[in-house]
PDB file of C-alpha atoms in Angstrom:
ATOM      1  CA  MET A 592     -11.837  22.429   8.614  1.00 80.00           C
ATOM      2  CA  SER A 593      -8.442  22.598   6.917  1.00 94.00           C
ATOM      3  CA  PHE A 594      -6.904  19.546   5.267  1.00 96.00           C
ATOM      4  CA  GLU A 595      -4.266  19.454   8.001  1.00 96.00           C
ATOM      5  CA  ALA A 596      -6.860  19.522  10.786  1.00 97.00           C
ATOM      6  CA  ALA A 597      -8.955  16.871   9.025  1.00 97.00           C
ATOM      7  CA  ARG A 598      -5.888  14.651   8.651  1.00 97.00           C
ATOM      8  CA  GLU A 599      -4.977  15.077  12.322  1.00 97.00           C
ATOM      9  CA  SER A 600      -8.530  14.154  13.321  1.00 97.00           C
ATOM     10  CA  LEU A 601      -8.367  11.051  11.111  1.00 97.00           C
ATOM     11  CA  VAL A 602      -5.076   9.941  12.651  1.00 98.00           C
ATOM     12  CA  ASP A 603      -6.499  10.468  16.143  1.00 97.00           C
ATOM     13  CA  ARG A 604      -9.309   8.047  15.244  1.00 97.00           C
ATOM     14  CA  LEU A 605      -6.851   5.527  13.775  1.00 97.00           C
ATOM     15  CA  ALA A 606      -4.774   5.676  16.964  1.00 97.00           C
ATOM     16  CA  ARG A 607      -7.722   4.300  18.919  1.00 97.00           C
ATOM     17  CA  ARG A 608      -7.909   1.130  16.812  1.00 96.00           C
ATOM     18  CA  SER A 609      -6.542  -2.077  18.333  1.00 94.00           C
ATOM     19  CA  ASP A 610      -5.209  -3.289  14.949  1.00 95.00           C
ATOM     20  CA  ILE A 611      -2.887  -0.276  14.507  1.00 97.00           C
ATOM     21  CA  GLU A 612      -0.152  -0.413  17.130  1.00 96.00           C
ATOM     22  CA  ARG A 613       2.987   1.267  15.806  1.00 97.00           C
ATOM     23  CA  GLU A 614       3.712   4.945  16.312  1.00 97.00           C
ATOM     24  CA  SER A 615       5.691   4.883  13.042  1.00 98.00           C
ATOM     25  CA  THR A 616       2.478   3.950  11.202  1.00 98.00           C
ATOM     26  CA  LEU A 617       0.550   6.846  12.720  1.00 98.00           C
ATOM     27  CA  ASP A 618       3.430   9.240  12.003  1.00 98.00           C
ATOM     28  CA  ALA A 619       3.427   8.102   8.362  1.00 98.00           C
ATOM     29  CA  MET A 620      -0.340   8.588   8.060  1.00 98.00           C
ATOM     30  CA  ARG A 621       0.059  12.040   9.595  1.00 98.00           C
ATOM     31  CA  ALA A 622       2.848  12.978   7.160  1.00 98.00           C
ATOM     32  CA  VAL A 623       1.205  12.099   3.831  1.00 98.00           C
ATOM     33  CA  PRO A 624      -1.352  14.576   2.398  1.00 98.00           C
ATOM     34  CA  ARG A 625      -4.092  12.198   1.188  1.00 98.00           C
ATOM     35  CA  HIS A 626      -5.979  15.076  -0.464  1.00 97.00           C
ATOM     36  CA  GLU A 627      -3.144  15.344  -2.997  1.00 97.00           C
ATOM     37  CA  PHE A 628      -3.818  11.766  -4.133  1.00 98.00           C
ATOM     38  CA  VAL A 629      -7.563  11.953  -4.812  1.00 96.00           C
ATOM     39  CA  PRO A 630      -9.282  13.576  -7.820  1.00 93.00           C
ATOM     40  CA  GLU A 631      -9.899  17.296  -7.290  1.00 93.00           C
ATOM     41  CA  SER A 632     -13.648  16.723  -7.381  1.00 93.00           C
ATOM     42  CA  ARG A 633     -13.365  14.414  -4.334  1.00 94.00           C
ATOM     43  CA  ARG A 634     -10.935  16.424  -2.218  1.00 95.00           C
ATOM     44  CA  SER A 635     -13.589  17.383   0.297  1.00 95.00           C
ATOM     45  CA  GLU A 636     -13.851  13.644   1.067  1.00 96.00           C
ATOM     46  CA  ALA A 637     -10.097  13.036   1.273  1.00 97.00           C
ATOM     47  CA  TYR A 638     -10.036  12.427   5.035  1.00 97.00           C
ATOM     48  CA  ALA A 639     -13.208  10.385   5.259  1.00 96.00           C
ATOM     49  CA  ASP A 640     -12.211   6.850   6.208  1.00 97.00           C
ATOM     50  CA  ARG A 641     -13.383   5.137   3.039  1.00 95.00           C
ATOM     51  CA  PRO A 642     -12.067   4.225  -0.421  1.00 95.00           C
ATOM     52  CA  LEU A 643     -12.556   6.643  -3.298  1.00 95.00           C
ATOM     53  CA  PRO A 644     -12.470   6.067  -7.083  1.00 93.00           C
ATOM     54  CA  ILE A 645      -9.354   7.303  -8.904  1.00 92.00           C
ATOM     55  CA  GLY A 646     -10.140   6.158 -12.468  1.00 85.00           C
ATOM     56  CA  ASP A 647      -9.324   3.098 -14.608  1.00 84.00           C
ATOM     57  CA  GLY A 648     -11.493   0.993 -12.289  1.00 84.00           C
ATOM     58  CA  ALA A 649      -9.088   1.588  -9.398  1.00 88.00           C
ATOM     59  CA  THR A 650      -9.604   3.105  -5.963  1.00 92.00           C
ATOM     60  CA  ILE A 651      -7.544   4.739  -3.250  1.00 95.00           C
ATOM     61  CA  SER A 652      -7.920   2.470  -0.223  1.00 96.00           C
ATOM     62  CA  ALA A 653      -9.612   3.626   2.964  1.00 96.00           C
ATOM     63  CA  PRO A 654      -7.034   5.188   5.306  1.00 98.00           C
ATOM     64  CA  HIS A 655      -7.622   2.586   8.036  1.00 97.00           C
ATOM     65  CA  MET A 656      -6.823  -0.224   5.587  1.00 97.00           C
ATOM     66  CA  VAL A 657      -3.586   1.444   4.465  1.00 98.00           C
ATOM     67  CA  ALA A 658      -2.613   1.917   8.108  1.00 98.00           C
ATOM     68  CA  ILE A 659      -3.511  -1.679   9.034  1.00 97.00           C
ATOM     69  CA  MET A 660      -1.399  -3.040   6.168  1.00 98.00           C
ATOM     70  CA  VAL A 661       1.607  -0.831   6.870  1.00 98.00           C
ATOM     71  CA  ASP A 662       1.393  -1.757  10.554  1.00 98.00           C
ATOM     72  CA  ALA A 663       1.037  -5.497   9.836  1.00 97.00           C
ATOM     73  CA  LEU A 664       4.262  -5.569   7.835  1.00 98.00           C
ATOM     74  CA  GLY A 665       6.244  -4.438  10.889  1.00 97.00           C
ATOM     75  CA  LEU A 666       8.631  -2.389   8.773  1.00 97.00           C
ATOM     76  CA  SER A 667      11.820  -0.665   9.914  1.00 98.00           C
ATOM     77  CA  PRO A 668      13.775   2.160   8.260  1.00 98.00           C
ATOM     78  CA  GLY A 669      15.969   0.915   5.419  1.00 98.00           C
ATOM     79  CA  GLU A 670      13.978  -2.233   4.670  1.00 98.00           C
ATOM     80  CA  ARG A 671      13.210  -2.860   1.005  1.00 98.00           C
ATOM     81  CA  VAL A 672       9.547  -3.204   0.027  1.00 98.00           C
ATOM     82  CA  LEU A 673       7.724  -4.320  -3.117  1.00 98.00           C
ATOM     83  CA  GLU A 674       4.231  -2.954  -3.768  1.00 98.00           C
ATOM     84  CA  VAL A 675       1.921  -4.505  -6.363  1.00 98.00           C
ATOM     85  CA  GLY A 676      -0.692  -1.975  -7.463  1.00 97.00           C
ATOM     86  CA  THR A 677       0.576   1.614  -7.316  1.00 97.00           C
ATOM     87  CA  GLY A 678      -2.798   3.189  -8.031  1.00 96.00           C
ATOM     88  CA  CYS A 679      -2.528   6.880  -7.182  1.00 97.00           C
ATOM     89  CA  GLY A 680       0.655   6.350  -5.149  1.00 98.00           C
ATOM     90  CA  TYR A 681      -0.795   7.064  -1.694  1.00 98.00           C
ATOM     91  CA  HIS A 682      -0.023   3.691  -0.107  1.00 98.00           C
ATOM     92  CA  ALA A 683       3.514   3.796  -1.518  1.00 98.00           C
ATOM     93  CA  ALA A 684       4.041   7.243   0.008  1.00 98.00           C
ATOM     94  CA  VAL A 685       2.873   6.054   3.441  1.00 98.00           C
ATOM     95  CA  THR A 686       5.195   3.045   3.210  1.00 98.00           C
ATOM     96  CA  ALA A 687       8.028   5.346   2.134  1.00 98.00           C
ATOM     97  CA  GLU A 688       7.568   7.437   5.279  1.00 98.00           C
ATOM     98  CA  VAL A 689       8.488   4.330   7.281  1.00 98.00           C
ATOM     99  CA  VAL A 690      11.302   2.738   5.256  1.00 98.00           C
ATOM    100  CA  GLY A 691      12.550   5.642   3.105  1.00 98.00           C
ATOM    101  CA  PRO A 692      11.422   6.454  -0.461  1.00 98.00           C
ATOM    102  CA  GLU A 693      14.510   4.854  -2.037  1.00 98.00           C
ATOM    103  CA  ASN A 694      13.438   1.500  -0.560  1.00 98.00           C
ATOM    104  CA  VAL A 695       9.952   1.318  -2.117  1.00 98.00           C
ATOM    105  CA  PHE A 696       9.416  -0.304  -5.519  1.00 98.00           C
ATOM    106  CA  SER A 697       5.922  -0.336  -6.988  1.00 98.00           C
ATOM    107  CA  VAL A 698       4.411  -2.017 -10.055  1.00 98.00           C
ATOM    108  CA  GLU A 699       1.186  -0.738 -11.664  1.00 97.00           C
ATOM    109  CA  TYR A 700      -0.816  -2.485 -14.408  1.00 95.00           C
ATOM    110  CA  SER A 701      -2.283   0.746 -15.854  1.00 95.00           C
ATOM    111  CA  ASP A 702       0.170   2.841 -17.858  1.00 96.00           C
ATOM    112  CA  ARG A 703      -1.883   5.973 -17.158  1.00 95.00           C
ATOM    113  CA  LEU A 704      -2.058   5.445 -13.406  1.00 96.00           C
ATOM    114  CA  ALA A 705       1.663   4.622 -13.263  1.00 97.00           C
ATOM    115  CA  SER A 706       2.544   7.806 -15.147  1.00 97.00           C
ATOM    116  CA  GLU A 707       0.255  10.000 -13.050  1.00 97.00           C
ATOM    117  CA  ALA A 708       1.489   8.445  -9.797  1.00 97.00           C
ATOM    118  CA  ARG A 709       5.109   9.025 -10.807  1.00 98.00           C
ATOM    119  CA  GLU A 710       4.425  12.712 -11.527  1.00 98.00           C
ATOM    120  CA  ARG A 711       2.455  13.159  -8.314  1.00 98.00           C
ATOM    121  CA  LEU A 712       5.051  11.461  -6.117  1.00 98.00           C
ATOM    122  CA  ASP A 713       7.847  13.469  -7.736  1.00 98.00           C
ATOM    123  CA  ARG A 714       5.958  16.704  -7.045  1.00 98.00           C
ATOM    124  CA  LEU A 715       5.382  15.783  -3.407  1.00 98.00           C
ATOM    125  CA  GLY A 716       9.018  14.906  -2.731  1.00 98.00           C
ATOM    126  CA  TYR A 717       8.789  11.116  -3.068  1.00 98.00           C
ATOM    127  CA  ASP A 718      10.809  11.051  -6.283  1.00 97.00           C
ATOM    128  CA  ASP A 719      13.037   8.201  -5.053  1.00 98.00           C
ATOM    129  CA  ILE A 720      10.140   5.724  -5.050  1.00 98.00           C
ATOM    130  CA  GLY A 721      10.589   3.311  -7.959  1.00 98.00           C
ATOM    131  CA  ILE A 722       7.521   2.899 -10.196  1.00 98.00           C
ATOM    132  CA  ARG A 723       7.155   0.564 -13.154  1.00 97.00           C
ATOM    133  CA  ALA A 724       4.194  -0.110 -15.436  1.00 98.00           C
ATOM    134  CA  GLY A 725       3.727  -3.847 -15.895  1.00 97.00           C
ATOM    135  CA  ASP A 726       2.162  -7.051 -14.612  1.00 96.00           C
ATOM    136  CA  GLY A 727       2.433  -7.074 -10.828  1.00 96.00           C
ATOM    137  CA  ARG A 728       2.195 -10.869 -10.747  1.00 96.00           C
ATOM    138  CA  GLU A 729       5.805 -10.888 -11.977  1.00 97.00           C
ATOM    139  CA  GLY A 730       7.024  -8.627  -9.180  1.00 98.00           C
ATOM    140  CA  TRP A 731      10.157  -6.597  -9.891  1.00 98.00           C
ATOM    141  CA  ALA A 732      13.091  -8.987  -9.824  1.00 98.00           C
ATOM    142  CA  GLU A 733      15.714  -6.328 -10.523  1.00 97.00           C
ATOM    143  CA  HIS A 734      15.478  -4.973  -6.973  1.00 98.00           C
ATOM    144  CA  ALA A 735      14.970  -8.277  -5.116  1.00 98.00           C
ATOM    145  CA  PRO A 736      15.328  -9.615  -2.515  1.00 98.00           C
ATOM    146  CA  TYR A 737      12.717  -7.653  -0.583  1.00 98.00           C
ATOM    147  CA  ASP A 738      12.141  -7.614   3.151  1.00 98.00           C
ATOM    148  CA  ALA A 739       8.410  -7.367   2.521  1.00 98.00           C
ATOM    149  CA  ALA A 740       5.864  -7.268  -0.290  1.00 98.00           C
ATOM    150  CA  TYR A 741       2.195  -6.370  -0.367  1.00 98.00           C
ATOM    151  CA  LEU A 742      -0.674  -6.276  -2.851  1.00 98.00           C
ATOM    152  CA  THR A 743      -3.210  -3.444  -2.988  1.00 96.00           C
ATOM    153  CA  CYS A 744      -5.519  -5.529  -5.184  1.00 95.00           C
ATOM    154  CA  ALA A 745      -7.105  -8.933  -4.606  1.00 95.00           C
ATOM    155  CA  ALA A 746      -5.544 -12.022  -6.206  1.00 96.00           C
ATOM    156  CA  PRO A 747      -6.842 -15.604  -6.306  1.00 96.00           C
ATOM    157  CA  GLU A 748      -3.606 -16.696  -4.629  1.00 96.00           C
ATOM    158  CA  LEU A 749      -0.273 -15.188  -3.608  1.00 97.00           C
ATOM    159  CA  PRO A 750       1.672 -14.601  -6.851  1.00 97.00           C
ATOM    160  CA  GLU A 751       4.546 -17.091  -6.963  1.00 96.00           C
ATOM    161  CA  SER A 752       7.061 -14.637  -8.441  1.00 97.00           C
ATOM    162  CA  VAL A 753       6.324 -12.077  -5.745  1.00 98.00           C
ATOM    163  CA  VAL A 754       6.788 -14.667  -2.989  1.00 98.00           C
ATOM    164  CA  GLU A 755      10.084 -15.821  -4.507  1.00 97.00           C
ATOM    165  CA  GLN A 756      11.414 -12.249  -4.502  1.00 98.00           C
ATOM    166  CA  VAL A 757      10.952 -11.922  -0.730  1.00 98.00           C
ATOM    167  CA  ARG A 758      13.883 -13.029   1.451  1.00 98.00           C
ATOM    168  CA  PRO A 759      13.550 -15.888   3.950  1.00 97.00           C
ATOM    169  CA  GLY A 760      11.971 -14.415   7.059  1.00 97.00           C
ATOM    170  CA  GLY A 761      10.311 -11.691   5.007  1.00 98.00           C
ATOM    171  CA  VAL A 762       6.578 -11.036   4.865  1.00 98.00           C
ATOM    172  CA  VAL A 763       3.997 -10.999   2.072  1.00 98.00           C
ATOM    173  CA  LEU A 764       0.651  -9.326   2.781  1.00 98.00           C
ATOM    174  CA  ALA A 765      -2.253  -9.527   0.349  1.00 98.00           C
ATOM    175  CA  PRO A 766      -6.022  -9.684  -0.023  1.00 97.00           C
ATOM    176  CA  ILE A 767      -6.673 -13.204  -1.323  1.00 97.00           C
ATOM    177  CA  GLY A 768      -9.891 -14.533  -2.845  1.00 95.00           C
ATOM    178  CA  THR A 769     -12.434 -13.726  -5.517  1.00 86.00           C
ATOM    179  CA  ASP A 770     -15.980 -13.431  -4.185  1.00 84.00           C
ATOM    180  CA  ARG A 771     -14.857 -13.481  -0.545  1.00 93.00           C
ATOM    181  CA  GLN A 772     -11.471 -11.942   0.246  1.00 96.00           C
ATOM    182  CA  THR A 773      -9.229 -12.445   3.261  1.00 97.00           C
ATOM    183  CA  LEU A 774      -6.176 -10.416   4.192  1.00 97.00           C
ATOM    184  CA  VAL A 775      -3.379 -12.999   4.296  1.00 98.00           C
ATOM    185  CA  HIS A 776      -0.150 -12.371   6.230  1.00 98.00           C
ATOM    186  CA  ALA A 777       2.516 -14.852   5.131  1.00 98.00           C
ATOM    187  CA  THR A 778       6.069 -15.203   6.441  1.00 98.00           C
ATOM    188  CA  ARG A 779       8.501 -16.948   4.099  1.00 97.00           C
ATOM    189  CA  ARG A 780      10.376 -19.822   5.718  1.00 96.00           C
ATOM    190  CA  ALA A 781      13.968 -20.764   4.883  1.00 94.00           C
ATOM    191  CA  ASP A 782      12.770 -23.635   2.658  1.00 93.00           C
ATOM    192  CA  GLY A 783      10.567 -21.286   0.636  1.00 89.00           C
ATOM    193  CA  SER A 784       7.277 -22.410   2.163  1.00 93.00           C
ATOM    194  CA  LEU A 785       4.933 -19.965   3.863  1.00 96.00           C
ATOM    195  CA  ASP A 786       3.642 -19.593   7.370  1.00 96.00           C
ATOM    196  CA  ARG A 787       0.192 -18.130   6.638  1.00 97.00           C
ATOM    197  CA  GLU A 788      -2.142 -16.267   8.938  1.00 96.00           C
ATOM    198  CA  ASP A 789      -5.578 -14.879   8.056  1.00 96.00           C
ATOM    199  CA  ARG A 790      -6.159 -11.322   9.239  1.00 94.00           C
ATOM    200  CA  GLY A 791      -9.910 -11.076   8.535  1.00 92.00           C
ATOM    201  CA  GLY A 792     -12.250 -10.276   5.680  1.00 93.00           C
ATOM    202  CA  VAL A 793     -11.508  -7.368   3.346  1.00 93.00           C
ATOM    203  CA  ARG A 794     -12.768  -5.956   0.063  1.00 90.00           C
ATOM    204  CA  PHE A 795     -10.361  -4.805  -2.642  1.00 92.00           C
ATOM    205  CA  VAL A 796     -10.498  -4.198  -6.369  1.00 90.00           C
ATOM    206  CA  ARG A 797      -9.426  -7.378  -8.156  1.00 89.00           C
ATOM    207  CA  MET A 798      -5.990  -7.658  -9.731  1.00 88.00           C
ATOM    208  CA  GLN A 799      -6.106  -7.059 -13.483  1.00 75.00           C
TER     209      GLN A 799
END
Protein backbone atom coordinates (compact mmCIF):
# COMPACT_ATOMS: atom_id res chain seq x y z
CA MET A 1 0.00 0.00 0.00
CA SER A 2 1.31 3.46 -0.88
CA PHE A 3 1.80 6.12 1.77
CA GLU A 4 -1.10 8.08 0.29
CA ALA A 5 -3.45 5.09 0.42
CA ALA A 6 -2.34 4.26 3.97
CA ARG A 7 -2.97 7.86 5.04
CA GLU A 8 -6.42 7.86 3.43
CA SER A 9 -7.27 4.62 5.23
CA LEU A 10 -6.12 6.12 8.54
CA VAL A 11 -8.25 9.22 8.05
CA ASP A 12 -11.26 7.05 7.19
CA ARG A 13 -10.83 5.32 10.56
CA LEU A 14 -10.45 8.65 12.38
CA ALA A 15 -13.65 9.92 10.75
CA ARG A 16 -15.60 7.19 12.52
CA ARG A 17 -14.53 8.36 15.98
CA SER A 18 -17.07 10.29 18.05
CA ASP A 19 -14.35 12.56 19.54
CA ILE A 20 -13.28 13.93 16.12
CA GLU A 21 -16.10 16.01 14.67
CA ARG A 22 -14.67 18.71 12.41
CA GLU A 23 -14.13 18.20 8.70
CA SER A 24 -11.26 20.71 8.90
CA THR A 25 -9.45 18.34 11.29
CA LEU A 26 -9.83 15.39 8.93
CA ASP A 27 -8.74 17.51 5.96
CA ALA A 28 -5.62 18.56 7.90
CA MET A 29 -4.79 14.95 8.81
CA ARG A 30 -5.27 14.00 5.16
CA ALA A 31 -2.97 16.81 3.96
CA VAL A 32 0.10 16.19 6.14
CA PRO A 33 2.47 13.34 5.11
CA ARG A 34 3.19 11.72 8.50
CA HIS A 35 5.81 9.43 6.93
CA GLU A 36 8.00 12.50 6.36
CA PHE A 37 8.09 13.15 10.11
CA VAL A 38 9.18 9.72 11.38
CA PRO A 39 12.69 8.23 11.23
CA GLU A 40 13.36 6.45 7.93
CA SER A 41 13.67 3.13 9.75
CA ARG A 42 10.06 3.48 10.99
CA ARG A 43 8.40 4.74 7.82
CA SER A 44 6.58 1.48 7.23
CA GLU A 45 4.76 2.19 10.52
CA ALA A 46 3.99 5.84 9.75
CA TYR A 47 0.23 5.34 9.35
CA ALA A 48 -0.25 2.94 12.23
CA ASP A 49 -2.31 4.73 14.86
CA ARG A 50 0.31 4.76 17.60
CA PRO A 51 3.18 6.94 18.84
CA LEU A 52 6.68 6.33 17.52
CA PRO A 53 10.10 7.32 18.95
CA ILE A 54 11.87 10.23 17.22
CA GLY A 55 14.99 10.53 19.41
CA ASP A 56 16.02 12.61 22.44
CA GLY A 57 13.43 10.75 24.51
CA ALA A 58 10.61 12.26 22.44
CA THR A 59 7.85 10.66 20.39
CA ILE A 60 5.55 11.57 17.54
CA SER A 61 2.04 11.29 18.98
CA ALA A 62 -0.46 8.75 17.71
CA PRO A 63 -2.49 10.24 14.84
CA HIS A 64 -5.79 9.92 16.73
CA MET A 65 -4.39 11.98 19.61
CA VAL A 66 -3.17 14.73 17.28
CA ALA A 67 -6.59 14.79 15.62
CA ILE A 68 -8.44 14.83 18.96
CA MET A 69 -6.35 17.77 20.19
CA VAL A 70 -6.67 19.79 16.99
CA ASP A 71 -10.42 19.14 16.99
CA ALA A 72 -10.81 20.05 20.69
CA LEU A 73 -9.27 23.48 20.15
CA GLY A 74 -12.04 24.40 17.70
CA LEU A 75 -9.68 26.44 15.56
CA SER A 76 -10.58 28.69 12.63
CA PRO A 77 -8.37 30.01 9.81
CA GLY A 78 -6.28 32.99 10.90
CA GLU A 79 -6.30 32.20 14.62
CA ARG A 80 -2.92 32.39 16.35
CA VAL A 81 -1.71 29.26 18.15
CA LEU A 82 1.13 28.50 20.55
CA GLU A 83 2.52 24.95 20.66
CA VAL A 84 4.76 23.76 23.49
CA GLY A 85 6.83 20.79 22.35
CA THR A 86 7.63 20.88 18.63
CA GLY A 87 9.13 17.40 18.52
CA CYS A 88 9.39 16.40 14.87
CA GLY A 89 6.97 19.13 13.77
CA TYR A 90 4.06 16.89 12.75
CA HIS A 91 1.47 18.30 15.16
CA ALA A 92 2.47 21.85 14.22
CA ALA A 93 1.99 21.02 10.53
CA VAL A 94 -1.50 19.61 11.16
CA THR A 95 -2.42 22.72 13.16
CA ALA A 96 -1.01 24.89 10.38
CA GLU A 97 -3.33 23.23 7.86
CA VAL A 98 -6.25 24.62 9.87
CA VAL A 99 -5.09 28.12 10.87
CA GLY A 100 -2.32 28.84 8.34
CA PRO A 101 1.43 28.25 8.86
CA GLU A 102 2.12 31.92 9.66
CA ASN A 103 -0.17 31.62 12.70
CA VAL A 104 1.62 28.72 14.43
CA PHE A 105 4.43 29.36 16.93
CA SER A 106 6.18 26.39 18.51
CA VAL A 107 8.74 26.08 21.30
CA GLU A 108 10.99 23.00 21.63
CA TYR A 109 13.28 22.18 24.57
CA SER A 110 15.77 20.14 22.49
CA ASP A 111 18.04 22.20 20.26
CA ARG A 112 18.52 19.22 17.93
CA LEU A 113 14.82 18.48 17.55
CA ALA A 114 14.05 22.17 17.00
CA SER A 115 16.69 22.42 14.27
CA GLU A 116 15.60 19.22 12.54
CA ALA A 117 11.92 20.20 12.73
CA ARG A 118 12.67 23.61 11.23
CA GLU A 119 14.52 22.02 8.29
CA ARG A 120 11.81 19.42 7.76
CA LEU A 121 8.95 21.92 7.87
CA ASP A 122 10.79 24.26 5.51
CA ARG A 123 11.29 21.40 3.04
CA LEU A 124 7.63 20.42 3.17
CA GLY A 125 6.35 23.95 2.57
CA TYR A 126 5.56 24.92 6.17
CA ASP A 127 8.38 27.46 6.34
CA ASP A 128 6.13 30.14 7.87
CA ILE A 129 5.70 28.16 11.10
CA GLY A 130 7.69 29.87 13.85
CA ILE A 131 10.01 27.56 15.82
CA ARG A 132 12.17 28.49 18.79
CA ALA A 133 14.44 26.36 20.97
CA GLY A 134 13.81 27.12 24.64
CA ASP A 135 11.81 26.35 27.76
CA GLY A 136 8.18 25.87 26.75
CA ARG A 137 7.00 26.76 30.26
CA GLU A 138 7.78 30.38 29.36
CA GLY A 139 5.67 30.30 26.20
CA TRP A 140 6.62 32.77 23.47
CA ALA A 141 5.54 36.21 24.63
CA GLU A 142 6.72 38.01 21.50
CA HIS A 143 3.78 36.69 19.47
CA ALA A 144 1.09 36.83 22.19
CA PRO A 145 -1.81 37.05 22.64
CA TYR A 146 -2.79 33.65 21.26
CA ASP A 147 -6.26 32.37 20.50
CA ALA A 148 -5.20 28.93 21.69
CA ALA A 149 -2.24 27.08 23.16
CA TYR A 150 -1.51 23.39 23.61
CA LEU A 151 1.17 21.17 25.11
CA THR A 152 2.41 17.99 23.43
CA CYS A 153 4.12 16.88 26.65
CA ALA A 154 2.72 16.29 30.13
CA ALA A 155 3.16 18.97 32.80
CA PRO A 156 2.32 18.84 36.52
CA GLU A 157 0.07 21.86 36.00
CA LEU A 158 -0.80 24.33 33.25
CA PRO A 159 2.25 26.61 32.86
CA GLU A 160 1.31 30.05 34.17
CA SER A 161 3.18 31.97 31.46
CA VAL A 162 1.46 30.00 28.72
CA VAL A 163 -1.97 30.66 30.23
CA GLU A 164 -1.22 34.38 30.54
CA GLN A 165 -0.30 34.56 26.84
CA VAL A 166 -3.74 33.30 25.77
CA ARG A 167 -6.44 35.94 25.24
CA PRO A 168 -9.63 35.98 27.34
CA GLY A 169 -11.98 33.46 25.77
CA GLY A 170 -9.04 31.50 24.36
CA VAL A 171 -8.32 27.85 25.07
CA VAL A 172 -5.39 25.97 26.60
CA LEU A 173 -5.22 22.21 26.04
CA ALA A 174 -2.66 20.03 27.81
CA PRO A 175 -1.96 16.62 29.32
CA ILE A 176 -1.71 17.31 33.05
CA GLY A 177 -0.32 14.99 35.73
CA THR A 178 2.72 12.90 36.52
CA ASP A 179 1.91 9.24 37.12
CA ARG A 180 -1.67 9.59 35.89
CA GLN A 181 -2.32 12.14 33.15
CA THR A 182 -5.57 13.80 32.10
CA LEU A 183 -6.16 15.87 28.99
CA VAL A 184 -7.33 19.23 30.36
CA HIS A 185 -9.31 21.68 28.22
CA ALA A 186 -9.29 25.13 29.84
CA THR A 187 -11.01 28.29 28.63
CA ARG A 188 -9.56 31.54 29.97
CA ARG A 189 -12.14 33.83 31.55
CA ALA A 190 -12.01 37.63 31.39
CA ASP A 191 -10.62 37.79 34.95
CA GLY A 192 -7.78 35.44 34.07
CA SER A 193 -9.22 32.39 35.82
CA LEU A 194 -9.86 29.15 33.98
CA ASP A 195 -12.94 27.14 33.21
CA ARG A 196 -11.45 23.63 33.23
CA GLU A 197 -12.83 20.44 31.76
CA ASP A 198 -11.22 16.99 31.89
CA ARG A 199 -11.23 15.17 28.56
CA GLY A 200 -10.09 11.72 29.78
CA GLY A 201 -6.90 9.86 30.55
CA VAL A 202 -3.90 10.15 28.24
CA ARG A 203 -0.23 9.20 28.20
CA PHE A 204 2.43 11.64 27.00
CA VAL A 205 6.16 12.06 27.42
CA ARG A 206 6.80 14.35 30.39
CA MET A 207 7.85 17.96 29.87
CA GLN A 208 11.60 18.41 30.29
